[in-house]
Short mmCIF file of C-alpha atoms in Angstrom, two decimals:
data_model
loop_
_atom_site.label_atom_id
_atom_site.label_comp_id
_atom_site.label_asym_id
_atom_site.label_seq_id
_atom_site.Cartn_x
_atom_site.Cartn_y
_atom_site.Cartn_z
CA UNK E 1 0.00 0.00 0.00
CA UNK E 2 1.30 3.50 -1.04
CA UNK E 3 1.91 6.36 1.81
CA UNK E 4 -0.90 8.29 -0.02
CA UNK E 5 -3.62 6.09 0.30
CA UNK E 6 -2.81 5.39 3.47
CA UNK E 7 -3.38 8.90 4.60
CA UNK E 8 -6.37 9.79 2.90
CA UNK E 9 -9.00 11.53 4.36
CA UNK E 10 -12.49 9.63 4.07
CA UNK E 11 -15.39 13.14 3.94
CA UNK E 12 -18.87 12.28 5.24
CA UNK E 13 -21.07 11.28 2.75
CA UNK E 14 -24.99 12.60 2.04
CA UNK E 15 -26.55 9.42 3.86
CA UNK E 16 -24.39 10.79 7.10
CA UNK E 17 -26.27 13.38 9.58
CA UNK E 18 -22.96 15.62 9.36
CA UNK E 19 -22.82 16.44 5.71
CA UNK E 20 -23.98 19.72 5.31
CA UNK E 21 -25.85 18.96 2.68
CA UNK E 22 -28.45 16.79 4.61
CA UNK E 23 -28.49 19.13 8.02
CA UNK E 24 -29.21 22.17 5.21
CA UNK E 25 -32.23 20.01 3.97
CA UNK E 26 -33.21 18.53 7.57
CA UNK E 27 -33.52 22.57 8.69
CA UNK E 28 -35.25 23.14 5.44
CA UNK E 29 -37.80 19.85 5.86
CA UNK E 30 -38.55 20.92 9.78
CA UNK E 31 -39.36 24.84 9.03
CA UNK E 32 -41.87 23.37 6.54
CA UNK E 33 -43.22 20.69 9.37
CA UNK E 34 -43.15 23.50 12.00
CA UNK E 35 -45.28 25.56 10.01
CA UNK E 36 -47.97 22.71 9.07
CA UNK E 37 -48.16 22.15 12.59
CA UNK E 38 -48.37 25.99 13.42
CA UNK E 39 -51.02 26.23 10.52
CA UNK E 40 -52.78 23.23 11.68
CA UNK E 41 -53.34 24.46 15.46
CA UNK E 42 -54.84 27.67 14.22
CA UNK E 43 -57.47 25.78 12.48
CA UNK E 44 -57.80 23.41 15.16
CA UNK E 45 -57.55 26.19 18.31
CA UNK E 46 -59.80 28.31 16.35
CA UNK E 47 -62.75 29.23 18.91
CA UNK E 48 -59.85 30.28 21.76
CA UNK E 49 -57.50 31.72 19.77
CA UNK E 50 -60.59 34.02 18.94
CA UNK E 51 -61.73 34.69 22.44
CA UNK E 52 -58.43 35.69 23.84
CA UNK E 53 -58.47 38.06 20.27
CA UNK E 54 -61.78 39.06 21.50
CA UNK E 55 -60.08 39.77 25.33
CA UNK E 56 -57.60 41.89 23.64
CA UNK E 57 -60.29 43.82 22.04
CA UNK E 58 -62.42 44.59 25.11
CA UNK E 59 -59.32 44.98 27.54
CA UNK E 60 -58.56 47.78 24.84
CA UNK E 61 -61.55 49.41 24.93
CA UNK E 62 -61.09 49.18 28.76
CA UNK E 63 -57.60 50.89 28.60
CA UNK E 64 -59.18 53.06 26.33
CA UNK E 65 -61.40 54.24 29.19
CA UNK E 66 -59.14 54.44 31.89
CA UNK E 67 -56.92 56.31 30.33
CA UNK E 68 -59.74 58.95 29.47
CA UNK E 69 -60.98 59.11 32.83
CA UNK E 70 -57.18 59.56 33.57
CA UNK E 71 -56.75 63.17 31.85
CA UNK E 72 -59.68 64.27 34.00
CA UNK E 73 -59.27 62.31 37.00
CA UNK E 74 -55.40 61.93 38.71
CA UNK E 75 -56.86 58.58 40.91
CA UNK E 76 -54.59 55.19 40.38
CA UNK E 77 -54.92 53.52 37.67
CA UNK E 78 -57.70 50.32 39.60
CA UNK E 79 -59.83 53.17 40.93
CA UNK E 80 -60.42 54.40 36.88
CA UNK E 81 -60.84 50.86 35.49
CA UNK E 82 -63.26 50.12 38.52
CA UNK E 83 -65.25 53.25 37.85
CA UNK E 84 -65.00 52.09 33.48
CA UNK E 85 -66.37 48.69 34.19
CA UNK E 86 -69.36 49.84 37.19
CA UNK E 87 -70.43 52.90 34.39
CA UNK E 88 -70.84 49.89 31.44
CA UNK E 89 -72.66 47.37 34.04
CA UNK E 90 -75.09 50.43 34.82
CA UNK E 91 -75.70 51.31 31.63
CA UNK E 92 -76.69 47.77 30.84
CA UNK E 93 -78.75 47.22 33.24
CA UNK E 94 -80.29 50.36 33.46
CA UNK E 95 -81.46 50.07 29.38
CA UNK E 96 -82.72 46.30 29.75
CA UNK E 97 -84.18 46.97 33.25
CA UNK E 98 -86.32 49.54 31.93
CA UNK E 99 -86.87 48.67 28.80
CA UNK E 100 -86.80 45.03 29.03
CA UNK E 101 -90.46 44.31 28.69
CA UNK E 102 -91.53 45.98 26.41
CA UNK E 103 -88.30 45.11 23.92
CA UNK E 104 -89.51 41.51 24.38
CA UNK E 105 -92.91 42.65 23.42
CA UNK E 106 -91.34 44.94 20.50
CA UNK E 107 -89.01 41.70 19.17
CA UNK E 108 -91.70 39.28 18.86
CA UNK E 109 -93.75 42.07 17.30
CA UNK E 110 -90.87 42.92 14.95
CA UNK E 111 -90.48 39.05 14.33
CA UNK E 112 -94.07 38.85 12.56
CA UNK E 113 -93.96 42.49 10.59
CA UNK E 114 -90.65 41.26 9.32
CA UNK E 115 -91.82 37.91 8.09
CA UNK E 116 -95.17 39.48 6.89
CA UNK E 117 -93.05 41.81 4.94
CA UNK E 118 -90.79 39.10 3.39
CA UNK E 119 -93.75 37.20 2.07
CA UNK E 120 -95.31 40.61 0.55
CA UNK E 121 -91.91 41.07 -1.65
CA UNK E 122 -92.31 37.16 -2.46
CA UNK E 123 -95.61 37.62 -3.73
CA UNK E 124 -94.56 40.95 -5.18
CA UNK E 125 -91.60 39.04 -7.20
CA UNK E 126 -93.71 36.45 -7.82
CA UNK E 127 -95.97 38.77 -9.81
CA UNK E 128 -92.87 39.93 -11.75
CA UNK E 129 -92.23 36.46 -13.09
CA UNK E 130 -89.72 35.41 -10.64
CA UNK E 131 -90.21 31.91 -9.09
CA UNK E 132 -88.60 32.92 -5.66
CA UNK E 133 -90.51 32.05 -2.36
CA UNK E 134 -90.46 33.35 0.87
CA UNK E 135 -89.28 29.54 1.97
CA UNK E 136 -86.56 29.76 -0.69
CA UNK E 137 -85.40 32.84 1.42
CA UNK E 138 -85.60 31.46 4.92
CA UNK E 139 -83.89 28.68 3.87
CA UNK E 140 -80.85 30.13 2.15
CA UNK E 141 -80.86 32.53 5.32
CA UNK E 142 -80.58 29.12 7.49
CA UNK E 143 -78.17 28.15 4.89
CA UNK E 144 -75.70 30.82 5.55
CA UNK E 145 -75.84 30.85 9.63
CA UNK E 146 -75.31 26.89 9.65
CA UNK E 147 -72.56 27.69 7.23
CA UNK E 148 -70.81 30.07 9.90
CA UNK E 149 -67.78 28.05 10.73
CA UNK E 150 -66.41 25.72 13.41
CA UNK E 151 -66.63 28.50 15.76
CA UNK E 152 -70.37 29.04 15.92
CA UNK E 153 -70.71 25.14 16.56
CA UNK E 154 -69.35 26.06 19.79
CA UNK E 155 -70.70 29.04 20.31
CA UNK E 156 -74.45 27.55 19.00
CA UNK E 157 -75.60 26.92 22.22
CA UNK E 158 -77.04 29.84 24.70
CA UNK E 159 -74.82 28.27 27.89
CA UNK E 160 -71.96 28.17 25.60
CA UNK E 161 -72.18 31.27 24.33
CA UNK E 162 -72.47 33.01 28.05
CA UNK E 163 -69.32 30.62 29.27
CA UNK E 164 -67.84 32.49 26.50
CA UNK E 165 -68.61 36.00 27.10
CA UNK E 166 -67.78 35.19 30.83
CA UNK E 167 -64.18 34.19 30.14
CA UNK E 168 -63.55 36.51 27.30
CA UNK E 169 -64.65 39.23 30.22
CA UNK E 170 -62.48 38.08 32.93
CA UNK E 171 -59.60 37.56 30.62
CA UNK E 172 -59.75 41.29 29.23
CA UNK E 173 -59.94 43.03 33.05
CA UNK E 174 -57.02 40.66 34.08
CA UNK E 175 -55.19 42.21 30.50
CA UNK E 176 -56.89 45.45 31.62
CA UNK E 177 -55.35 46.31 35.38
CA UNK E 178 -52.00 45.53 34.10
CA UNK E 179 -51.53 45.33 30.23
CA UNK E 180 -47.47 46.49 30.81
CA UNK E 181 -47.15 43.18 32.99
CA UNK E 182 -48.26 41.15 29.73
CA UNK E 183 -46.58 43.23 27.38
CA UNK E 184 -43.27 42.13 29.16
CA UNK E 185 -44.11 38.79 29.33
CA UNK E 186 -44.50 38.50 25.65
CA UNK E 187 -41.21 40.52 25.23
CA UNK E 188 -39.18 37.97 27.40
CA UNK E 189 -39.65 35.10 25.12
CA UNK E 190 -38.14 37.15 22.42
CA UNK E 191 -34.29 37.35 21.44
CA UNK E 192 -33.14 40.61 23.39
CA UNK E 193 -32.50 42.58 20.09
CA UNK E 194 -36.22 42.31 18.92
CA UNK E 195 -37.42 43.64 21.79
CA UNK E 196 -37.06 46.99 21.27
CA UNK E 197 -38.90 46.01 17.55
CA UNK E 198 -41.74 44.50 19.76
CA UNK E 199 -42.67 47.53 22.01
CA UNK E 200 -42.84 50.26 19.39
CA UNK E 201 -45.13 47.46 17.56
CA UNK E 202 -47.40 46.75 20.90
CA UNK E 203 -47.51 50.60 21.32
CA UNK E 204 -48.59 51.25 17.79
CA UNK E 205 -51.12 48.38 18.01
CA UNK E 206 -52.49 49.35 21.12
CA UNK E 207 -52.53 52.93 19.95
CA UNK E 208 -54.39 51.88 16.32
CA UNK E 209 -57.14 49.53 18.76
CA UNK E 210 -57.87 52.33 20.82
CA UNK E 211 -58.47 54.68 18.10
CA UNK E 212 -60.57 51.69 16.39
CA UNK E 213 -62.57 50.48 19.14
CA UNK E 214 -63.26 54.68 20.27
CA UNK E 215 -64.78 55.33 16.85
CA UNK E 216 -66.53 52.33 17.24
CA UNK E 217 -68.37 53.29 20.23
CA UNK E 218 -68.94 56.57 19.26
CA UNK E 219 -70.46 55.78 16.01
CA UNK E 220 -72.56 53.36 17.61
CA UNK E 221 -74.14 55.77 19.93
CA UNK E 222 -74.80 58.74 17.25
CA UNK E 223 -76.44 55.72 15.11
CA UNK E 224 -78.45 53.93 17.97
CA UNK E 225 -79.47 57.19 19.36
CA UNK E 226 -80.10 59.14 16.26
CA UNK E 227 -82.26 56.00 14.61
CA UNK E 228 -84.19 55.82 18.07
CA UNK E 229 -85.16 59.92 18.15
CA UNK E 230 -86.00 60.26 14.33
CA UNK E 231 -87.94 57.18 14.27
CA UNK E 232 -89.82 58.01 17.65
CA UNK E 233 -90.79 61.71 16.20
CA UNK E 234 -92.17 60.46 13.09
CA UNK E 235 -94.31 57.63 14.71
CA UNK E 236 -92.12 54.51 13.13
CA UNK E 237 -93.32 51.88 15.32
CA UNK E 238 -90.93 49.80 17.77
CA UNK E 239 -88.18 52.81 17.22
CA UNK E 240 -86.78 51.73 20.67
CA UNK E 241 -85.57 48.44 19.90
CA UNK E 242 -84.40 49.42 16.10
CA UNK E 243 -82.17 52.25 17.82
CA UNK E 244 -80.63 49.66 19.96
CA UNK E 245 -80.43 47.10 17.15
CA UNK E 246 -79.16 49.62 14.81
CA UNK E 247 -76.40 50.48 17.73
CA UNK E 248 -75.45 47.26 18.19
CA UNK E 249 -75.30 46.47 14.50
CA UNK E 250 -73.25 49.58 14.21
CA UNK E 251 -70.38 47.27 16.09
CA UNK E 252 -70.29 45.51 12.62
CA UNK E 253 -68.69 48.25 9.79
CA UNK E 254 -70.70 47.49 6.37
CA UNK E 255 -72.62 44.76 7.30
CA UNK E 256 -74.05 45.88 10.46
CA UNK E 257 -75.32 49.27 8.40
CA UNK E 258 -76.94 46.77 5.58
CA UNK E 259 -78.51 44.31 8.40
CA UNK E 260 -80.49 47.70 10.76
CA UNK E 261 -81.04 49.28 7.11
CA UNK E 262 -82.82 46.54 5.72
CA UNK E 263 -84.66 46.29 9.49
CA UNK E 264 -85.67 49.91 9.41
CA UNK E 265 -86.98 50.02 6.11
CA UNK E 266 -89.18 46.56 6.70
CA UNK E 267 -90.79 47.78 10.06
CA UNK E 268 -90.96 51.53 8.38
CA UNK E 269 -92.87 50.18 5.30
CA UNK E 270 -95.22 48.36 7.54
CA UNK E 271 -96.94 51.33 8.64
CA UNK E 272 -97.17 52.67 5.37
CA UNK E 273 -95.53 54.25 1.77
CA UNK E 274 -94.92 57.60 4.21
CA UNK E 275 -93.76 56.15 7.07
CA UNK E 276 -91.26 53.49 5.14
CA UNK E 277 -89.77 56.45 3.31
CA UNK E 278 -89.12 58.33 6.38
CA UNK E 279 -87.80 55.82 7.99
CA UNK E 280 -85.57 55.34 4.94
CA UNK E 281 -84.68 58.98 4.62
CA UNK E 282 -83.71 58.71 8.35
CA UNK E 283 -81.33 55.74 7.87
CA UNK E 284 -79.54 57.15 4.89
CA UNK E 285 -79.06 60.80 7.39
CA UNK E 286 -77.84 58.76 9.95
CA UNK E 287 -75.10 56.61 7.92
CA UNK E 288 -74.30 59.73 6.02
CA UNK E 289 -73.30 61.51 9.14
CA UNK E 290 -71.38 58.32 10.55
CA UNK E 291 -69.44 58.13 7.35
CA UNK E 292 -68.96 60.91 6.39
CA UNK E 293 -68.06 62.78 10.16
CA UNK E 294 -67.59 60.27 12.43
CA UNK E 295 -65.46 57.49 11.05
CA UNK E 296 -63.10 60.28 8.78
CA UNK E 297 -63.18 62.35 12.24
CA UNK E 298 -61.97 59.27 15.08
CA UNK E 299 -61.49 56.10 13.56
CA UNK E 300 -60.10 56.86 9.51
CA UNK E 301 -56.97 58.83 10.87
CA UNK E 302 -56.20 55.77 13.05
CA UNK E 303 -56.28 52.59 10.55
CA UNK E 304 -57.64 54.16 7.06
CA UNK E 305 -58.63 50.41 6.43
CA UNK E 306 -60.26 50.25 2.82
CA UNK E 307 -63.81 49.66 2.90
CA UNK E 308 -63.27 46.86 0.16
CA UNK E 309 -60.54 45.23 2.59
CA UNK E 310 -62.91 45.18 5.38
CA UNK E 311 -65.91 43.33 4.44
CA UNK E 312 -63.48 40.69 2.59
CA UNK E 313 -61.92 40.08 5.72
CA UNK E 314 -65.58 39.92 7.36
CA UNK E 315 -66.67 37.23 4.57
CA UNK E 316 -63.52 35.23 5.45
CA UNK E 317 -63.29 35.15 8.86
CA UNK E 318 -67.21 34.55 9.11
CA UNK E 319 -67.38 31.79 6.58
CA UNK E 320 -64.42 30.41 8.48
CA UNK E 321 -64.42 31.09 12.13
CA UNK E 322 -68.52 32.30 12.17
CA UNK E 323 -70.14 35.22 14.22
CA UNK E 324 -66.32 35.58 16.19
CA UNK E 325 -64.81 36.05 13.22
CA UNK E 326 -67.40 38.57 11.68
CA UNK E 327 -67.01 40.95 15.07
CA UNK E 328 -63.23 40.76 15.11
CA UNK E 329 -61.91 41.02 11.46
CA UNK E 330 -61.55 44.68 11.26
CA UNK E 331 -59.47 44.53 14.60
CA UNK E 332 -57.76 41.89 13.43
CA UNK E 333 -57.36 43.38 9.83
CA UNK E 334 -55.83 46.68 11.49
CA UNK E 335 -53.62 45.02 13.65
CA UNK E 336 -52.25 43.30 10.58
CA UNK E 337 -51.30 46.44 8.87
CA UNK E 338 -49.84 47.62 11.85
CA UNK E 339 -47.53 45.24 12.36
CA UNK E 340 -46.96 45.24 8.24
CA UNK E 341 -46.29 48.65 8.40
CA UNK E 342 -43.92 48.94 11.21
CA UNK E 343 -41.97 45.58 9.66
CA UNK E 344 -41.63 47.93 6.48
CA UNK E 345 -40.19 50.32 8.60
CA UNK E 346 -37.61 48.36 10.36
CA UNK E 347 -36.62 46.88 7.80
CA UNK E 348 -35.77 50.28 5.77
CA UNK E 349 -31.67 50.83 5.58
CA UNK E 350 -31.14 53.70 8.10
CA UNK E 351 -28.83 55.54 5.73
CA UNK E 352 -30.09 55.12 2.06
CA UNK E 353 -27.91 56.38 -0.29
CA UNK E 354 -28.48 60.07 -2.04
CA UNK E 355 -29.35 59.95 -5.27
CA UNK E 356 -27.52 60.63 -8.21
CA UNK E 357 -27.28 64.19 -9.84
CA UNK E 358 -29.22 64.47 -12.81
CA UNK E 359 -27.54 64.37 -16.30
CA UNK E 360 -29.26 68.17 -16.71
CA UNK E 361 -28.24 69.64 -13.39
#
């Protein structure tokens, strides 16, 4: 045997873990697995992924308060929240305490006009040559809630739905009384250097949900109470409960404003051609002044979400995740761009180069 071959050096080859060839594709084949898996529990954790989304929101709009209360009142911080969450438990029970009875009578009076009204425009179509029925309509309107996602499953049931509500209430005062403490939590599992990344994104978030959830509000009183007035003056019957429908719809940009419109204009019509088209002229006044004052004024400066972008998020995330998903995809839309936006940001060189002098200067 020669000296040479003797001394040669055997390399791992591809079959061996050491070759860098197969830990390259290993790392390559387990970022792939990890984010199956990742995409997988999503689907899977769906319904609490959605209510600790749905925390977040309400602990914001709890912040939101506190700190409001803060600029007027210099108490610590517990005392404000306290007073926040005692003036929204009044109010509650204040409007269904007093008007409680007579919204159950007003419902299942609504309930009848409604369908009474459906099967008029059936007939009415009908008459026009067009074979649809008032059944046809119930049943694609059955057809759409049962197709609400996983999440409504869950939520289907009235005990379900409160066990819900209840821990999606505790969990936002616990984020509430201390959102910094959680904040920092998050922050530790991060590498140190992204932390600084992850605060100015938090802040920005927090700032943008605020802003959101504030316009929110607001537009949902001017619409609840202005629907509720101009109704009552012109003699629409049950303008009590559509004000606090058309409030509560107001939670829901686009499709809340189609839902109490298409309310309005069915109980309006019922007590005649006047009183339908002043209820209709009262709608269209109050979404005009929402629009065009109310969102540009609070909420537009805060997110400027496209309209467009909004209700195809709200068609997504109902069809997938159901009624959740419908009330939380413009906070969860805006929170998107935030983060999007301040990525874009970081990820700008600090120092771009000048430009080059033009060949005419």
């Amino acid at each position: 045997m020669s000296d040479a071959h003797e001394h040669h050096v055997e390399l791992p080859g591809p079959s061996e873990v050491r070759s860098p060839l197969v830990q390259q594709e290993l790392k390559r084949a387990g970022v792939w697995f990890a984010l199956a898996v990742a995409i997988g529990l999503v689907a899977l954790l769906a319904q609490p992924l959605l209510l600790v989304m749905g925390a977040l929101v309400l602990a914001t709009m709890m912040d939101g308060g506190t700190r409001l209360i803060g600029r007027v009142l210099p108490i610590p911080r517990g005392w404000r929240l306290t007073i926040v969450l005692l003036g929204a438990v009044a109010f509650m029970v204040y409007t269904f305490y007093l008007t409680g009875s007579s919204l159950a009578a007003q419902a299942q009076a609504m309930r009848t006009i409604v369908e009474t009204q459906v099967a008029r425009i059936g007939g009415w179509m009908q008459q026009l040559g067009i074979t649809t029925t008032p059944e046809d309509l119930k049943s694609l309107a059955s057809q759409a809630m049962s197709s609400m996602g996983r999440v409504t499953a869950a939520v289907g049931t009235a005990v379900g739905a409160i066990t819900s509500g209840v821990m999606m209430l505790v969990l936002a005062i616990f984020i509430a009384v201390e959102p910094k403490l959680y904040e920092r939590g998050v922050a530790w599992m991060l590498p140190i250097e992204k932390r600084a990344h992850f605060y100015t994104v938090a802040d920005k978030m927090g700032w943008t949900l605020r802003r959101l959830m504030f316009g929110r509000l607001i537009g949902m009183t001017v619409e609840g109470v202005g629907v509720w007035l101009f109704l009552w003056a012109g003699g629409v019957p049950m303008a009590g409960l559509l004000g606090i429908l058309t409030g509560l719809f107001a939670f829901l940009p686009n499709i809340g404003s189609i839902i109490s419109g298409i309310l309005i204009i069915l109980v309006g019509f019922s007590g005649g051609t006047h009183t339908g088209l002043y209820a209709f002229g009262v709608y269209m006044a109050v979404q005009i002044v929402d629009g065009y004052l109310i969102v540009p004024m609070v909420a537009k400066r805060a997110t400027d979400l496209a309209p467009a972008l909004v209700l195809a998020a709200q068609i997504l995330f109902g069809a997938l995740f159901g009624i959740m998903g419908l009330f939380l995809a413009d906070p969860i839309v805006a929170m998107i761009k935030v983060y999007l936006e301040e990525r874009s940001k970081a990820l700008k060189p600090q120092n771009p180069t000048p430009p080059l002098p033009s060949p005419d200067a």
